[in-house]
Amino acid sequence: MEGVKPENKQAGPVAGRKSALRAFVALGVFLAILLCVYLAQPDNFLLYIKAFHVIAVISWMAGMLYMPRLFIYHTDAEPGSAQSETFKMMEQRLLKIIMNPAMMITWLLGLYLASEAYGFQGGWLHAKILLVVLLTGVHMLFSKAVRSFAADGPRKTARYWRLMNEMPTLLMILIVILVIVKPF
């Protein structure tokens, strides 16, 4: 199209509303499938819940692993520049459209599984929940950083965000080991 710059096609309020609508529809479909499985109560119902929990965890972790990379690049962008504004949009969308819903679904299904499948029993489960609480704390730190970047507020260094990039990875590794091995 004439007069429209390619980099503007995915920016701005109209594109943001379209992205939010697509994410809302996808979330709605996911929840509708979950509701159908809940209402049908198949014999392997808990396996479906575990599968949906894993899907939510994968979505959450994708955002948790990508967000600090955005922060690293955003730190190097001049506040108020077109590049900085693009990073603001990307960070907001990642947080609100992917990470927040995925975290909430992860928690809801995880607590359901902890109760129904394990009766909140097992040292490994308690340790896993503690690590998920820490991961949620990292998520909240990232949310605070998104707000700070959006306000062109004080910035941490790129080195800081490179180190913070490792936190979700480390927590994920420990959580997966606890779930699979159940060492205690």
PDB file of C-alpha atoms in Angstrom:
ATOM      1  CA  MET A   1       0.000   0.000   0.000  1.00  0.00           C
ATOM      2  CA  GLU A   2       1.165   3.456  -0.818  1.00  0.00           C
ATOM      3  CA  GLY A   3       1.856   5.807   2.044  1.00  0.00           C
ATOM      4  CA  VAL A   4       1.925   3.051   4.680  1.00  0.00           C
ATOM      5  CA  LYS A   5       5.289   2.081   6.015  1.00  0.00           C
ATOM      6  CA  PRO A   6       5.667  -1.687   6.555  1.00  0.00           C
ATOM      7  CA  GLU A   7       6.892  -1.196  10.125  1.00  0.00           C
ATOM      8  CA  ASN A   8       3.615   0.576  10.989  1.00  0.00           C
ATOM      9  CA  LYS A   9       1.346  -2.313   9.960  1.00  0.00           C
ATOM     10  CA  GLN A  10       1.915  -4.086  13.263  1.00  0.00           C
ATOM     11  CA  ALA A  11       2.012  -1.003  15.455  1.00  0.00           C
ATOM     12  CA  GLY A  12      -0.596   1.306  16.774  1.00  0.00           C
ATOM     13  CA  PRO A  13      -3.948   0.930  18.459  1.00  0.00           C
ATOM     14  CA  VAL A  14      -5.726  -0.856  15.592  1.00  0.00           C
ATOM     15  CA  ALA A  15      -3.059  -3.547  15.345  1.00  0.00           C
ATOM     16  CA  GLY A  16      -3.035  -3.815  19.128  1.00  0.00           C
ATOM     17  CA  ARG A  17      -6.798  -4.369  19.215  1.00  0.00           C
ATOM     18  CA  LYS A  18      -6.520  -7.006  16.488  1.00  0.00           C
ATOM     19  CA  SER A  19      -3.757  -8.813  18.390  1.00  0.00           C
ATOM     20  CA  ALA A  20      -5.749  -8.661  21.601  1.00  0.00           C
ATOM     21  CA  LEU A  21      -8.851  -9.968  19.827  1.00  0.00           C
ATOM     22  CA  ARG A  22      -6.941 -12.895  18.304  1.00  0.00           C
ATOM     23  CA  ALA A  23      -5.437 -13.726  21.692  1.00  0.00           C
ATOM     24  CA  PHE A  24      -8.832 -13.439  23.370  1.00  0.00           C
ATOM     25  CA  VAL A  25     -10.369 -15.786  20.791  1.00  0.00           C
ATOM     26  CA  ALA A  26      -7.522 -18.292  21.237  1.00  0.00           C
ATOM     27  CA  LEU A  27      -7.895 -18.118  25.014  1.00  0.00           C
ATOM     28  CA  GLY A  28     -11.655 -18.531  24.644  1.00  0.00           C
ATOM     29  CA  VAL A  29     -11.213 -21.617  22.462  1.00  0.00           C
ATOM     30  CA  PHE A  30      -8.747 -23.065  24.977  1.00  0.00           C
ATOM     31  CA  LEU A  31     -11.154 -22.440  27.861  1.00  0.00           C
ATOM     32  CA  ALA A  32     -14.098 -23.837  25.852  1.00  0.00           C
ATOM     33  CA  ILE A  33     -12.168 -27.059  25.193  1.00  0.00           C
ATOM     34  CA  LEU A  34     -11.256 -27.221  28.879  1.00  0.00           C
ATOM     35  CA  LEU A  35     -14.913 -26.716  29.833  1.00  0.00           C
ATOM     36  CA  CYS A  36     -16.053 -29.443  27.404  1.00  0.00           C
ATOM     37  CA  VAL A  37     -13.544 -31.872  28.883  1.00  0.00           C
ATOM     38  CA  TYR A  38     -14.670 -30.898  32.396  1.00  0.00           C
ATOM     39  CA  LEU A  39     -18.339 -31.428  31.536  1.00  0.00           C
ATOM     40  CA  ALA A  40     -17.659 -34.723  29.742  1.00  0.00           C
ATOM     41  CA  GLN A  41     -15.543 -36.019  32.670  1.00  0.00           C
ATOM     42  CA  PRO A  42     -13.795 -38.762  30.673  1.00  0.00           C
ATOM     43  CA  ASP A  43     -12.031 -41.531  32.600  1.00  0.00           C
ATOM     44  CA  ASN A  44      -8.684 -39.919  31.811  1.00  0.00           C
ATOM     45  CA  PHE A  45      -9.859 -36.431  32.881  1.00  0.00           C
ATOM     46  CA  LEU A  46      -6.755 -35.734  34.988  1.00  0.00           C
ATOM     47  CA  LEU A  47      -4.544 -36.512  31.993  1.00  0.00           C
ATOM     48  CA  TYR A  48      -6.382 -33.818  30.034  1.00  0.00           C
ATOM     49  CA  ILE A  49      -5.876 -31.381  32.907  1.00  0.00           C
ATOM     50  CA  LYS A  50      -2.166 -32.273  33.006  1.00  0.00           C
ATOM     51  CA  ALA A  51      -1.924 -31.727  29.242  1.00  0.00           C
ATOM     52  CA  PHE A  52      -3.636 -28.318  29.484  1.00  0.00           C
ATOM     53  CA  HIS A  53      -1.392 -27.439  32.436  1.00  0.00           C
ATOM     54  CA  VAL A  54       1.707 -28.276  30.385  1.00  0.00           C
ATOM     55  CA  ILE A  55       0.398 -26.201  27.450  1.00  0.00           C
ATOM     56  CA  ALA A  56      -0.104 -23.230  29.778  1.00  0.00           C
ATOM     57  CA  VAL A  57       3.352 -23.710  31.321  1.00  0.00           C
ATOM     58  CA  ILE A  58       4.988 -23.809  27.878  1.00  0.00           C
ATOM     59  CA  SER A  59       3.203 -20.580  26.904  1.00  0.00           C
ATOM     60  CA  TRP A  60       4.170 -18.883  30.156  1.00  0.00           C
ATOM     61  CA  MET A  61       7.791 -19.998  29.900  1.00  0.00           C
ATOM     62  CA  ALA A  62       8.041 -18.845  26.277  1.00  0.00           C
ATOM     63  CA  GLY A  63       7.157 -15.349  27.474  1.00  0.00           C
ATOM     64  CA  MET A  64       9.375 -15.573  30.545  1.00  0.00           C
ATOM     65  CA  LEU A  65      12.349 -16.545  28.385  1.00  0.00           C
ATOM     66  CA  TYR A  66      11.681 -13.911  25.704  1.00  0.00           C
ATOM     67  CA  MET A  67      10.829 -10.880  27.862  1.00  0.00           C
ATOM     68  CA  PRO A  68      14.343 -10.320  29.273  1.00  0.00           C
ATOM     69  CA  ARG A  69      15.726 -10.451  25.720  1.00  0.00           C
ATOM     70  CA  LEU A  70      13.369  -7.613  24.815  1.00  0.00           C
ATOM     71  CA  PHE A  71      14.581  -5.710  27.885  1.00  0.00           C
ATOM     72  CA  ILE A  72      18.210  -6.157  26.803  1.00  0.00           C
ATOM     73  CA  TYR A  73      17.475  -4.656  23.389  1.00  0.00           C
ATOM     74  CA  HIS A  74      15.179  -1.992  24.844  1.00  0.00           C
ATOM     75  CA  THR A  75      17.897  -0.866  27.252  1.00  0.00           C
ATOM     76  CA  ASP A  76      20.086   0.022  24.268  1.00  0.00           C
ATOM     77  CA  ALA A  77      17.298   1.973  22.502  1.00  0.00           C
ATOM     78  CA  GLU A  78      17.112   5.733  22.993  1.00  0.00           C
ATOM     79  CA  PRO A  79      14.048   6.640  25.133  1.00  0.00           C
ATOM     80  CA  GLY A  80      11.325   8.101  22.928  1.00  0.00           C
ATOM     81  CA  SER A  81      12.820   6.690  19.720  1.00  0.00           C
ATOM     82  CA  ALA A  82      10.754   4.664  17.266  1.00  0.00           C
ATOM     83  CA  GLN A  83      12.734   1.586  18.293  1.00  0.00           C
ATOM     84  CA  SER A  84      11.966   2.193  21.972  1.00  0.00           C
ATOM     85  CA  GLU A  85       8.262   2.639  21.209  1.00  0.00           C
ATOM     86  CA  THR A  86       8.255  -0.639  19.270  1.00  0.00           C
ATOM     87  CA  PHE A  87       9.818  -2.453  22.226  1.00  0.00           C
ATOM     88  CA  LYS A  88       7.196  -0.928  24.547  1.00  0.00           C
ATOM     89  CA  MET A  89       4.430  -2.311  22.343  1.00  0.00           C
ATOM     90  CA  MET A  90       6.074  -5.743  22.108  1.00  0.00           C
ATOM     91  CA  GLU A  91       6.597  -5.922  25.879  1.00  0.00           C
ATOM     92  CA  GLN A  92       3.012  -4.860  26.645  1.00  0.00           C
ATOM     93  CA  ARG A  93       1.525  -7.402  24.236  1.00  0.00           C
ATOM     94  CA  LEU A  94       3.757 -10.224  25.417  1.00  0.00           C
ATOM     95  CA  LEU A  95       2.879  -9.527  29.030  1.00  0.00           C
ATOM     96  CA  LYS A  96      -0.858  -8.925  28.705  1.00  0.00           C
ATOM     97  CA  ILE A  97      -1.762 -11.268  25.864  1.00  0.00           C
ATOM     98  CA  ILE A  98       0.500 -14.252  26.520  1.00  0.00           C
ATOM     99  CA  MET A  99       2.267 -14.232  29.859  1.00  0.00           C
ATOM    100  CA  ASN A 100      -0.498 -13.090  32.232  1.00  0.00           C
ATOM    101  CA  PRO A 101      -3.208 -15.454  30.940  1.00  0.00           C
ATOM    102  CA  ALA A 102      -0.749 -18.358  30.703  1.00  0.00           C
ATOM    103  CA  MET A 103       0.442 -17.756  34.271  1.00  0.00           C
ATOM    104  CA  MET A 104      -3.123 -17.668  35.596  1.00  0.00           C
ATOM    105  CA  ILE A 105      -4.104 -20.866  33.779  1.00  0.00           C
ATOM    106  CA  THR A 106      -0.886 -22.530  34.955  1.00  0.00           C
ATOM    107  CA  TRP A 107      -1.702 -21.658  38.564  1.00  0.00           C
ATOM    108  CA  LEU A 108      -5.372 -22.690  38.369  1.00  0.00           C
ATOM    109  CA  LEU A 109      -4.724 -26.035  36.721  1.00  0.00           C
ATOM    110  CA  GLY A 110      -1.616 -26.662  38.814  1.00  0.00           C
ATOM    111  CA  LEU A 111      -3.472 -26.115  42.075  1.00  0.00           C
ATOM    112  CA  TYR A 112      -6.303 -28.324  40.829  1.00  0.00           C
ATOM    113  CA  LEU A 113      -3.801 -31.089  40.056  1.00  0.00           C
ATOM    114  CA  ALA A 114      -1.996 -30.602  43.366  1.00  0.00           C
ATOM    115  CA  SER A 115      -5.306 -31.071  45.149  1.00  0.00           C
ATOM    116  CA  GLU A 116      -7.038 -33.746  43.074  1.00  0.00           C
ATOM    117  CA  ALA A 117      -4.102 -35.843  41.896  1.00  0.00           C
ATOM    118  CA  TYR A 118      -1.731 -35.497  44.851  1.00  0.00           C
ATOM    119  CA  GLY A 119      -3.830 -34.258  47.781  1.00  0.00           C
ATOM    120  CA  PHE A 120      -1.166 -31.587  48.329  1.00  0.00           C
ATOM    121  CA  GLN A 121       1.097 -34.415  49.558  1.00  0.00           C
ATOM    122  CA  GLY A 122       4.778 -34.908  48.827  1.00  0.00           C
ATOM    123  CA  GLY A 123       7.900 -32.922  49.559  1.00  0.00           C
ATOM    124  CA  TRP A 124       8.614 -32.611  45.850  1.00  0.00           C
ATOM    125  CA  LEU A 125       5.206 -30.965  45.355  1.00  0.00           C
ATOM    126  CA  HIS A 126       5.787 -28.469  48.149  1.00  0.00           C
ATOM    127  CA  ALA A 127       9.223 -27.624  46.725  1.00  0.00           C
ATOM    128  CA  LYS A 128       7.701 -27.275  43.246  1.00  0.00           C
ATOM    129  CA  ILE A 129       5.016 -24.892  44.505  1.00  0.00           C
ATOM    130  CA  LEU A 130       7.706 -22.820  46.246  1.00  0.00           C
ATOM    131  CA  LEU A 131       9.676 -22.610  42.994  1.00  0.00           C
ATOM    132  CA  VAL A 132       6.525 -21.618  41.081  1.00  0.00           C
ATOM    133  CA  VAL A 133       5.956 -18.871  43.672  1.00  0.00           C
ATOM    134  CA  LEU A 134       9.520 -17.669  42.956  1.00  0.00           C
ATOM    135  CA  LEU A 135       8.839 -17.842  39.200  1.00  0.00           C
ATOM    136  CA  THR A 136       5.718 -15.757  39.784  1.00  0.00           C
ATOM    137  CA  GLY A 137       7.910 -13.262  41.648  1.00  0.00           C
ATOM    138  CA  VAL A 138      10.166 -13.038  38.588  1.00  0.00           C
ATOM    139  CA  HIS A 139       7.046 -12.542  36.467  1.00  0.00           C
ATOM    140  CA  MET A 140       6.007  -9.648  38.727  1.00  0.00           C
ATOM    141  CA  LEU A 141       9.511  -8.157  38.438  1.00  0.00           C
ATOM    142  CA  PHE A 142       9.193  -8.331  34.643  1.00  0.00           C
ATOM    143  CA  SER A 143       5.747  -6.700  34.857  1.00  0.00           C
ATOM    144  CA  LYS A 144       7.214  -3.852  36.903  1.00  0.00           C
ATOM    145  CA  ALA A 145       9.992  -3.447  34.317  1.00  0.00           C
ATOM    146  CA  VAL A 146       7.422  -3.286  31.498  1.00  0.00           C
ATOM    147  CA  ARG A 147       5.690  -0.429  33.333  1.00  0.00           C
ATOM    148  CA  SER A 148       9.019   1.316  33.950  1.00  0.00           C
ATOM    149  CA  PHE A 149      10.081   1.024  30.300  1.00  0.00           C
ATOM    150  CA  ALA A 150       6.615   2.247  29.200  1.00  0.00           C
ATOM    151  CA  ALA A 151       7.069   5.382  31.330  1.00  0.00           C
ATOM    152  CA  ASP A 152      10.652   5.877  30.059  1.00  0.00           C
ATOM    153  CA  GLY A 153      11.653   5.469  33.704  1.00  0.00           C
ATOM    154  CA  PRO A 154      14.993   4.401  35.116  1.00  0.00           C
ATOM    155  CA  ARG A 155      16.545   1.428  33.351  1.00  0.00           C
ATOM    156  CA  LYS A 156      18.605  -1.464  34.576  1.00  0.00           C
ATOM    157  CA  THR A 157      21.688  -2.329  32.555  1.00  0.00           C
ATOM    158  CA  ALA A 158      21.736  -4.841  29.724  1.00  0.00           C
ATOM    159  CA  ARG A 159      24.071  -6.945  31.900  1.00  0.00           C
ATOM    160  CA  TYR A 160      21.421  -7.039  34.639  1.00  0.00           C
ATOM    161  CA  TRP A 161      18.808  -8.282  32.149  1.00  0.00           C
ATOM    162  CA  ARG A 162      21.228 -10.894  30.790  1.00  0.00           C
ATOM    163  CA  LEU A 163      21.564 -12.248  34.326  1.00  0.00           C
ATOM    164  CA  MET A 164      17.812 -12.050  34.901  1.00  0.00           C
ATOM    165  CA  ASN A 165      17.337 -13.984  31.673  1.00  0.00           C
ATOM    166  CA  GLU A 166      18.787 -16.999  33.490  1.00  0.00           C
ATOM    167  CA  MET A 167      16.333 -16.937  36.426  1.00  0.00           C
ATOM    168  CA  PRO A 168      13.308 -18.409  34.602  1.00  0.00           C
ATOM    169  CA  THR A 169      15.562 -21.022  32.988  1.00  0.00           C
ATOM    170  CA  LEU A 170      17.054 -22.130  36.297  1.00  0.00           C
ATOM    171  CA  LEU A 171      13.655 -22.261  37.999  1.00  0.00           C
ATOM    172  CA  MET A 172      12.168 -24.192  35.060  1.00  0.00           C
ATOM    173  CA  ILE A 173      14.968 -26.789  35.205  1.00  0.00           C
ATOM    174  CA  LEU A 174      14.465 -27.322  38.931  1.00  0.00           C
ATOM    175  CA  ILE A 175      10.672 -27.534  38.576  1.00  0.00           C
ATOM    176  CA  VAL A 176      10.863 -30.093  35.751  1.00  0.00           C
ATOM    177  CA  ILE A 177      13.311 -32.253  37.720  1.00  0.00           C
ATOM    178  CA  LEU A 178      11.016 -32.177  40.754  1.00  0.00           C
ATOM    179  CA  VAL A 179       7.957 -33.118  38.675  1.00  0.00           C
ATOM    180  CA  ILE A 180       9.602 -35.920  36.702  1.00  0.00           C
ATOM    181  CA  VAL A 181      11.970 -37.430  39.296  1.00  0.00           C
ATOM    182  CA  LYS A 182       9.966 -36.680  42.474  1.00  0.00           C
ATOM    183  CA  PRO A 183      13.181 -37.033  44.511  1.00  0.00           C
ATOM    184  CA  PHE A 184      11.496 -36.656  47.909  1.00  0.00           C
TER     185      PHE A 184
END
